XYZ file of C-alpha atoms in Angstrom:
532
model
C 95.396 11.865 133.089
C 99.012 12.246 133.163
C 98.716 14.551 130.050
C 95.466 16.477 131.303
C 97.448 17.043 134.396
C 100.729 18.103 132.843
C 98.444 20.508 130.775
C 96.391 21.727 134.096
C 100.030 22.481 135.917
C 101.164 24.339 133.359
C 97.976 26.363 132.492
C 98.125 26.975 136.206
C 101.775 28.197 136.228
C 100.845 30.795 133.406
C 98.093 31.900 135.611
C 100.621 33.065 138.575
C 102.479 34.220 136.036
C 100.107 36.557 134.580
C 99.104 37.336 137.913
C 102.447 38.322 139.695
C 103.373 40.706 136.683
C 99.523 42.258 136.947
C 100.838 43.205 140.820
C 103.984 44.402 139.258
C 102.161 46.543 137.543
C 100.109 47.964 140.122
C 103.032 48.634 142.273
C 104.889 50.434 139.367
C 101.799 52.428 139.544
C 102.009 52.822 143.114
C 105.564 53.933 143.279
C 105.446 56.405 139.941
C 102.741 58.586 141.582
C 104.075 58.607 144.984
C 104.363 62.409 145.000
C 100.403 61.977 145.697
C 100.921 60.318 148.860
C 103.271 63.099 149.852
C 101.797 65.697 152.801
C 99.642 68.882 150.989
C 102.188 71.292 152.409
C 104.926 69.683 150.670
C 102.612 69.412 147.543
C 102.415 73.528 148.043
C 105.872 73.961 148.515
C 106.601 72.326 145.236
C 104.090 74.282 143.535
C 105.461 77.509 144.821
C 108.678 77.120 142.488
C 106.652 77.152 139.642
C 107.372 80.177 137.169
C 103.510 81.274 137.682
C 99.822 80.319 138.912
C 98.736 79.448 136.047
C 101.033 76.573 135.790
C 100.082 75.635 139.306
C 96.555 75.200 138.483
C 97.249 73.292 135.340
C 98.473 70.645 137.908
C 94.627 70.073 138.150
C 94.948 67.689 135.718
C 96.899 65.037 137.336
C 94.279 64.004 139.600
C 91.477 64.605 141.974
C 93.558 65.379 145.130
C 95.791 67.696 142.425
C 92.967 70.019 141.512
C 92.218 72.154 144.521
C 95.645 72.334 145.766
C 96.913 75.679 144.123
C 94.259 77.155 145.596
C 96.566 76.314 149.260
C 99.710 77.583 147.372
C 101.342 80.719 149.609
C 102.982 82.298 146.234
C 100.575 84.043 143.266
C 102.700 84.841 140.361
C 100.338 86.940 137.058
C 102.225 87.410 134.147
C 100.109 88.662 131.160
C 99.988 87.391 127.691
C 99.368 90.367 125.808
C 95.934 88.922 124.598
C 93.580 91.870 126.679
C 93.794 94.247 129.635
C 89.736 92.269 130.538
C 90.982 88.785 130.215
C 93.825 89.093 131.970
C 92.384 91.003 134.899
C 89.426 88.401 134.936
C 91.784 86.024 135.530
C 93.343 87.122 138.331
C 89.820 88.231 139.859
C 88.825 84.314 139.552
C 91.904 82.877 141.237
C 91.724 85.508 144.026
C 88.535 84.378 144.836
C 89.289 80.693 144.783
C 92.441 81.115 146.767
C 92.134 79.949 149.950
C 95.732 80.566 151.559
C 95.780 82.409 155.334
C 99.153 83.956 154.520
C 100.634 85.179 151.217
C 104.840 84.722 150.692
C 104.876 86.202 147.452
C 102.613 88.169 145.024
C 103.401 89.058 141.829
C 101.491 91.020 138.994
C 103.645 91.883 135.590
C 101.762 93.651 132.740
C 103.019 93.751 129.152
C 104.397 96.379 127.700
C 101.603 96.225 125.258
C 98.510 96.458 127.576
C 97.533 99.157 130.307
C 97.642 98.533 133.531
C 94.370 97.268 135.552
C 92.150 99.957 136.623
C 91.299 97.535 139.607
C 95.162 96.945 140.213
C 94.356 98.554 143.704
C 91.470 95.827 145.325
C 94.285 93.250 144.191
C 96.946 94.736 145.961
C 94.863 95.198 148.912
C 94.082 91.328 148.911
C 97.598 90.702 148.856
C 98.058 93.069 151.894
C 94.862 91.530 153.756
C 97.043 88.198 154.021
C 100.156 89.873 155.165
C 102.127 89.356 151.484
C 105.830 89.452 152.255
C 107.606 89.620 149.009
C 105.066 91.793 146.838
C 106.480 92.545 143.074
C 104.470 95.061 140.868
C 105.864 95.602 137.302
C 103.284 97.881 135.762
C 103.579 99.395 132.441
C 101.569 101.467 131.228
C 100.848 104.794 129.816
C 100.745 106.368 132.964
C 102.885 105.421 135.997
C 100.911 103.740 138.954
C 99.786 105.718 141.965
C 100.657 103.404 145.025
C 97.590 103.514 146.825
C 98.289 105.074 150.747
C 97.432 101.939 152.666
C 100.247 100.196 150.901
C 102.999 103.165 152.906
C 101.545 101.511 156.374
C 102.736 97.578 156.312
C 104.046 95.865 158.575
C 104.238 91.965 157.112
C 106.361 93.301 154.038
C 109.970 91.950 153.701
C 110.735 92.754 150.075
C 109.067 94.932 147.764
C 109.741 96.250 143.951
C 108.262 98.663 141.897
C 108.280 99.214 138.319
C 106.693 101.895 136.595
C 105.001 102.868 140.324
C 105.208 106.624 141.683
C 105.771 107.584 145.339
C 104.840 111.028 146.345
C 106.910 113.136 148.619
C 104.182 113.590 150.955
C 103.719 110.105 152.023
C 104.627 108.788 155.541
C 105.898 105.394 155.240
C 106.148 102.664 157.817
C 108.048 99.348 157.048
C 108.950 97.860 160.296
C 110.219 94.646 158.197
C 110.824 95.503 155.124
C 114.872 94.569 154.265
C 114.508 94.455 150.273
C 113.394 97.652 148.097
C 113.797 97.861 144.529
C 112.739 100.891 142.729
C 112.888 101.009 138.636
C 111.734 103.250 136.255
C 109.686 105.205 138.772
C 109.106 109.003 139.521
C 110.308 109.367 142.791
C 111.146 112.681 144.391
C 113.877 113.131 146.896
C 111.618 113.654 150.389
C 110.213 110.139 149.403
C 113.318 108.027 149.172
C 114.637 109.869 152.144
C 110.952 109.008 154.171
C 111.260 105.117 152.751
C 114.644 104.918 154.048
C 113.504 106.601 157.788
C 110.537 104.191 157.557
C 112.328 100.981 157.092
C 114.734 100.183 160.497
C 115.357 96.767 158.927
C 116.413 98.276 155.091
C 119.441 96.149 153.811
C 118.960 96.490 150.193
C 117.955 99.818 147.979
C 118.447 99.472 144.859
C 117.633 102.489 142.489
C 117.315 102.189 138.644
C 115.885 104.258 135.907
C 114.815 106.923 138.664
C 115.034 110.515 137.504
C 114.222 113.776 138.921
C 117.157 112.940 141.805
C 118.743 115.332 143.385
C 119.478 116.978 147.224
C 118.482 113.160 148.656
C 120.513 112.493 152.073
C 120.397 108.697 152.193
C 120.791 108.167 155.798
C 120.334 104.366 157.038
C 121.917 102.423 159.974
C 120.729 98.962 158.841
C 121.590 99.517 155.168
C 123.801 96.953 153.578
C 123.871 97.360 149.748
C 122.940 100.476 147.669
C 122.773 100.020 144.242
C 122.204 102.813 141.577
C 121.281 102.058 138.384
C 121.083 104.883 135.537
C 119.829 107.305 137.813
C 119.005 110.848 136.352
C 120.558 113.595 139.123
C 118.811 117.201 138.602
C 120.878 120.390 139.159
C 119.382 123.635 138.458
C 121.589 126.111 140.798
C 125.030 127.044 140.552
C 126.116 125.229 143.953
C 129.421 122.806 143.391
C 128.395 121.577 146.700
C 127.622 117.578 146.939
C 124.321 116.875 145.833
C 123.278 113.641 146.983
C 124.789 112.169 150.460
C 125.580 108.863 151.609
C 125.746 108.023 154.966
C 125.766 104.579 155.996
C 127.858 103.628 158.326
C 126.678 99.432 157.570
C 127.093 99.784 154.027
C 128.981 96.376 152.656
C 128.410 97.208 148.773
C 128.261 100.414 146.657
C 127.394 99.545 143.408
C 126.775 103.004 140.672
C 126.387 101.806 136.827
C 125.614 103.735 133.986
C 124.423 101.695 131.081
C 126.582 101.780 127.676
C 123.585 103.588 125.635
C 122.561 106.179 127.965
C 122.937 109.643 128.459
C 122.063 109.809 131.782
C 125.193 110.905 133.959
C 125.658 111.355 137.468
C 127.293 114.076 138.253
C 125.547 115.224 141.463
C 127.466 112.243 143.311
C 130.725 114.341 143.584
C 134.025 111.897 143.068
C 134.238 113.487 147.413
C 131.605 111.594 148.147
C 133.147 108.371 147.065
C 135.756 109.487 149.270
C 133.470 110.137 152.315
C 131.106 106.736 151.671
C 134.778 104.951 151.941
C 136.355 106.658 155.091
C 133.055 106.283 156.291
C 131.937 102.821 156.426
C 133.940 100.621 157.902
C 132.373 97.368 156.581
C 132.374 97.979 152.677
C 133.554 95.450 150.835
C 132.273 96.313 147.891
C 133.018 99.473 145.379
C 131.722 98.923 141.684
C 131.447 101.741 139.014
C 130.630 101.295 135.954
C 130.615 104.041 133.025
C 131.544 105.827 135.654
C 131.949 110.003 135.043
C 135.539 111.221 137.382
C 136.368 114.737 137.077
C 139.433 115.871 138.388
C 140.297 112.935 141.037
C 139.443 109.526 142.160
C 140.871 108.721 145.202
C 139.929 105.136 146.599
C 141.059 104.412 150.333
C 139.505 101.628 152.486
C 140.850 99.458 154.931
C 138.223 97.200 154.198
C 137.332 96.436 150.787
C 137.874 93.172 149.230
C 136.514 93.777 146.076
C 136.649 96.847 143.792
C 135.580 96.881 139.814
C 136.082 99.791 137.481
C 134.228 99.381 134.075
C 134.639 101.718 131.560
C 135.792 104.472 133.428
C 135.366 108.235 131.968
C 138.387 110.489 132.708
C 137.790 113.936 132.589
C 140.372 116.886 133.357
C 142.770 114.219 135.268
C 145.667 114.274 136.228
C 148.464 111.104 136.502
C 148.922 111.939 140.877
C 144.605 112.530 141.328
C 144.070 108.557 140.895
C 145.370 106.555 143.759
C 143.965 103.415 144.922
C 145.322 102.021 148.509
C 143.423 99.197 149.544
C 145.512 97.153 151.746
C 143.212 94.049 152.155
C 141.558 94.373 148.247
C 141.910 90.897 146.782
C 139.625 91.158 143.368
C 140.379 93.683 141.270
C 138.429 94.942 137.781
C 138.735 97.315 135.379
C 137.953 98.414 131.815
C 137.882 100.637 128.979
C 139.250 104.226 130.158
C 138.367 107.612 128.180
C 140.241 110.517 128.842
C 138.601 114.057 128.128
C 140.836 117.407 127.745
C 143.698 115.591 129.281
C 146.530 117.357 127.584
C 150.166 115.476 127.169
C 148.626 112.158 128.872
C 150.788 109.442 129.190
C 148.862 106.395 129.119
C 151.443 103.620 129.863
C 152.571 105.613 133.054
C 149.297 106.022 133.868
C 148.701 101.873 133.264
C 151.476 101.102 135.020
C 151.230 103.173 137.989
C 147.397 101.519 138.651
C 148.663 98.108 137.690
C 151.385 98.575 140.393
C 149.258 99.620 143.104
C 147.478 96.291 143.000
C 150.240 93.953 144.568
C 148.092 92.636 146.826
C 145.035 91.481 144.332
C 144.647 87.675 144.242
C 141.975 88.084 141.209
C 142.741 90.415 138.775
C 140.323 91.298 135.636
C 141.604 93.481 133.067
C 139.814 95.117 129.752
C 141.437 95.783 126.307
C 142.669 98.836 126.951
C 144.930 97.755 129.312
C 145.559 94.671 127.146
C 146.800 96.765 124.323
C 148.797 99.006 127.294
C 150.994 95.535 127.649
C 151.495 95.115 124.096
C 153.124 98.120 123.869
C 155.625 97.948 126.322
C 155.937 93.938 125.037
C 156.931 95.608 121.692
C 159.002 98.565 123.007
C 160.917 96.177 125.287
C 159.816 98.118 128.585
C 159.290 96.761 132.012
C 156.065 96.128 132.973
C 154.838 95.991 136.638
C 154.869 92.529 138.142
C 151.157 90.643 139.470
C 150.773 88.526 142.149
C 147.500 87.856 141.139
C 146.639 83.773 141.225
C 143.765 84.051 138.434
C 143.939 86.546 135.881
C 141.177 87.129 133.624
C 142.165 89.222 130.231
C 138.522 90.326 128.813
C 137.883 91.156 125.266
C 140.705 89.820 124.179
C 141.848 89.951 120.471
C 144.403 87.000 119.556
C 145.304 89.381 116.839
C 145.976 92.764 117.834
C 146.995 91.507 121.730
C 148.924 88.763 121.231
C 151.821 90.620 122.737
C 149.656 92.106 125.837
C 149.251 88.527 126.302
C 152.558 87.508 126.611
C 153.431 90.244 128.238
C 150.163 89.428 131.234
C 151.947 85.855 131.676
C 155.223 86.775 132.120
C 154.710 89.572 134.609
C 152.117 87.182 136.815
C 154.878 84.799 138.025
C 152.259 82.781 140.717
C 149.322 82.439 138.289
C 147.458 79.009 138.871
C 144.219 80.041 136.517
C 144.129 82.004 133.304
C 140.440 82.926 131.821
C 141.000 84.706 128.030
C 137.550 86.478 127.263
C 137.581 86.274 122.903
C 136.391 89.614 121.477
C 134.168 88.752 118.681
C 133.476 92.282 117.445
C 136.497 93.141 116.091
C 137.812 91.713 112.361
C 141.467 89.922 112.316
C 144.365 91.966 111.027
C 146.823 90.899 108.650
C 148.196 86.987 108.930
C 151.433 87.860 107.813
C 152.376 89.940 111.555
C 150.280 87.413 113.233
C 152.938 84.819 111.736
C 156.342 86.952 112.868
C 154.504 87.077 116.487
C 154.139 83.445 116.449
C 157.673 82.846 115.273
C 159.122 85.186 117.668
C 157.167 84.247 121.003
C 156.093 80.459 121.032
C 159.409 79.007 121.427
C 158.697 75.339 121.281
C 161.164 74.960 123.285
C 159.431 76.880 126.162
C 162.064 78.867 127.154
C 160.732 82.233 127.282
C 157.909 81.233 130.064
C 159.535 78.269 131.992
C 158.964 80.306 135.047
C 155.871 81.753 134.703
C 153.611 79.323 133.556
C 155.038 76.710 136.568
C 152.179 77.201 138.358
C 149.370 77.201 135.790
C 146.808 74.881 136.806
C 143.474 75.988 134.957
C 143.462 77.794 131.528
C 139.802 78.938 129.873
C 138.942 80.455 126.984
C 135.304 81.665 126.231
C 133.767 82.882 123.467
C 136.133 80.990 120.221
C 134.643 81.386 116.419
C 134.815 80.190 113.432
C 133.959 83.141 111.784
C 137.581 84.985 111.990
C 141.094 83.493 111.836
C 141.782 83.784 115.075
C 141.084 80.712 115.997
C 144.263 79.291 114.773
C 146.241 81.708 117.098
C 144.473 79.809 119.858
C 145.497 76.730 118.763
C 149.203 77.814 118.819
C 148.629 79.458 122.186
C 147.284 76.243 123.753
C 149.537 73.458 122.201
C 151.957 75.810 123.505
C 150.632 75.649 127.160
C 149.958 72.165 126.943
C 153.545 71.432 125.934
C 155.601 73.694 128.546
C 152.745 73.883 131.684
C 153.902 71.378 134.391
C 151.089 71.345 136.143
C 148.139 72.038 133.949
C 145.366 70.433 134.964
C 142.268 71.670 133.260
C 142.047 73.545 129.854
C 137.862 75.180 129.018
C 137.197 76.250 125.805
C 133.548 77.671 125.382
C 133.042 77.923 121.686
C 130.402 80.492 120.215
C 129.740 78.414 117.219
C 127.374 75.795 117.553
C 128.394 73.861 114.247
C 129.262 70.341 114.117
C 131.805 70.373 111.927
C 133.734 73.444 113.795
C 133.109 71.212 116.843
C 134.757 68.002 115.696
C 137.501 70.624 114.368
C 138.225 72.012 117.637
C 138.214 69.004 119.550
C 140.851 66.691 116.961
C 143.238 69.590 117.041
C 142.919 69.670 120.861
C 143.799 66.173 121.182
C 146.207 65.919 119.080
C 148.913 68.392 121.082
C 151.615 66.871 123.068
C 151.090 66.853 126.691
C 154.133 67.755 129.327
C 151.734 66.839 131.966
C 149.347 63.821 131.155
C 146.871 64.367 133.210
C 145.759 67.690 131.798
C 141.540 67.170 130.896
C 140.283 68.852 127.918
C 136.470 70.248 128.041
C 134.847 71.809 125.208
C 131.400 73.483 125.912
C 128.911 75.873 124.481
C 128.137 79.274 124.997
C 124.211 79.857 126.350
């Protein structure tokens, strides 16, 4: 008996046993799919961050309560997979009639580039328009550029709205009482029609204009309008007239942004270098200038009490003259700029011209400067010529060569006395040059003693480098450059290094020869990452 019931109380302890983990289970269960027991508008809001529908309805699969609850989801996102023009439209014909959602957020049709658009592409925008859509995207392309359809001009749930690949006719009257986003790309738009989008939106905070040709004679008058961005924008000029083509007046405006990509042709002349002037002296609340590629004839004259923030990219000079660029910004505290070309400029002294824009920039606190400008401080490094002081804090020097700028370098760190964060953008274009002057540069300016910077790198705190290779031998400069820093920076706190090589061996490279320099402060952190 004693046995038997030995035997029953422990046959009857496994039973609990197996029992109390079998609820475990159950509850492990229980608590993995608690997103279930969350409320269907949560459920929706989740599914509205999804990159597109179809994803959302692949949710089906989870569970029962899962499968009808796209169908809820305020955001319809079509994005076609070049397979057919009928399949894809099908598709989107089936979920519109399955979705059951009183309002639309956000609706969203993109075509590939290899299919036509959707003959029926009109009875889908009207559905979207029929539930008061307030962010409605549309990039079309096909052969032909999209004819918005009229009842599209007459809105008045719209928020935010871009167009690819859409035309507007001049004729149209348009009436966006809410509208505060409009993006416009690679569109046929004639001048009466931006100038009656702009009247019709009261609320219009954003335009943003790319790819748009045929542009010319446009007033863009707005008293809500924030940011105006162009974008490659093709100007037209068939009369004689020197007068200013296209006029800005906005008396809101916070940002100005005018870019001209590398590769095109497109210029935009019509936007007379006076009408930078007048956008400036006119709006009182811009804090932001930004042109890039950027044609100047004659002058460039850039005068605001109010802007913070001002970026010059690749500037093209052309008949200029040293006193016609002046830049008097009295608050401006981040400063870019770039490449500069010079056309029929005849005797042009380019380190008086450097200096003279480098010294009207006391007052930046972030200061971003390209090669040319880089190579500008190696010269006067090697002639022995004063350079303008910076009283920038961070200083970023971009496409950097170790090589060819070594001395621009030196030259940047010396002359910014209060810089706390250095950010060296590597140039991975351009080949090395020869070792042997690399060596005599070394030799000459990384006293290992430190005495040649003891006063300007006092106040380095944060030192990145992005973009180093294996593939050239500059590299090793780097090295010298940051065992340097490491040994003579007081307060260094943080060196970056983004490398572009994803190799192991380069990695484990990088990171022994790192950690192996000498430290004046020991707290400094090392952090190697990779470029995306």
């Amino acid at each position: 008996m004693e046995e038997g019931g030995e035997e029953e109380t422990v046959g009857g302890s496994w039973g609990n046993r197996t029992e109390r983990s079998g609820n475990k289970r159950l509850k492990l269960l229980e608590k993995e799919d608690r997103i279930s027991d969350l409320p269907d508008s949560l459920i929706h809001h989740i599914l509205s961050f999804l990159p597109s529908t179809k994803q959302a309805i692949q949710t089906g699969i989870l569970s029962k309560r899962w499968q009808n609850q796209w169908t809820r989801v305020p955001v319809l996102i079509f994005e076609s997979t070049s397979k057919s023009d009928k399949n894809f439209s099908q598709f989107i014909d089936r979920t519109l009639t399955l979705h059951d959602c009183l309002k639309i957020k956000k609706f969203h049709i993109q075509f590939d580039c290899n299919l036509r658009c959707d003959p029926h592409l009109t009875s889908k925008i009207r559905f979207a328009t029929r539930k008061d859509v307030e962010e409605l995207i549309l990039n079309l392309c096909p052969l032909d550029e999209f004819r918005l359809p009229k009842f599209l001009f007459n809105n008045a749930s719209l928020v935010k709205l871009e167009l690819f690949k859409c035309s507007i006719g001049y004729n149209v009257r348009v009436s966006w009482p809410s509208l505060k986003e409009l993006k416009l790309e690679c569109s046929q738009v004639h001048n009466l029609a931006i100038e009656n989008v702009v009247s019709g939106c009261p609320l219009l905070e954003l335009l943003e204009l790319s790819g748009i040709f045929g542009f010319f004679d446009v007033v863009i008058a707005s008293k809500s309008l924030k940011r105006l961005i162009f974008v490659d924008v093709e100007t037209e000029d068939d009369s004689d007239d020197d007068s200013e083509k296209i006029e800005i007046s906005c008396p809101n405006l916070e940002q100005l942004s005018i870019t001209i990509s590398v590769d095109s042709r497109i210029g935009f002349s019509n936007l007379q270098d006076q009408a930078i002037e007048n956008v400036l002296s006119n709006s009182p609340l811009l804090h932001t200038l930004e042109l890039l590629h950027y044609s100047c004839s004659d002058r460039l004259v850039i005068a605001s009490k109010s802007l913070k923030k001002l970026v010059l990219g690749e500037l093209n000079l052309v008949n200029f003259k040293l006193s016609e660029f002046k830049i008097s910004c009295p608050d401006l505290e981040e400063f870019e700029i770039g490449t500069l070309e010079f056309e029929t400029i005849e005797n042009f002294d380019s380190q008086s011209f450097a200096i003279k824009i480098l010294g009207q920039l006391q007052v930046v606190k972030m200061l971003k400067i390209g090669s040319w400008f880089i190579k500008i401080l190696s010269d006067l490094e090697v002639e022995d010529l004063p350079s303008p002081l910076l009283n920038c804090k961070c200083l970023t020097l971009d496409g950097t060569n170790f090589d060819e700028h070594l001395r621009g370098i030196v030259c940047a760190i010396r002359c910014a006395s209060v810089l706390e964060k250095l950010v060296i953008k590597l140039d991975e274009r351009r080949k090395p040059n020869d070792l042997l002057d690399l060596n005599d540069c070394r030799k000459n300016y990384w006293n290992l003693n430190g005495t040649v910077f003891n006063c300007s790198v006092s106040n380095l705190k944060t030192l990145k480098i992005i973009g180093l290779s294996e593939r050239d031998e500059k590299h090793k400069l780097v090295f010298n450059f940051v065992e340097f820093l490491l040994k003579n920076a007081r307060v260094l706190e943080k060196i970056i290094v983004i490398l572009a090589d994803y190799g192991t061996s380069f990695l484990f490279e990088v990171s022994t020869k790192l950690l192996s320099f000498q430290r004046c402060f020991p707290h400094t952190t090392i952090e190697l990452l990779r470029s995306t």
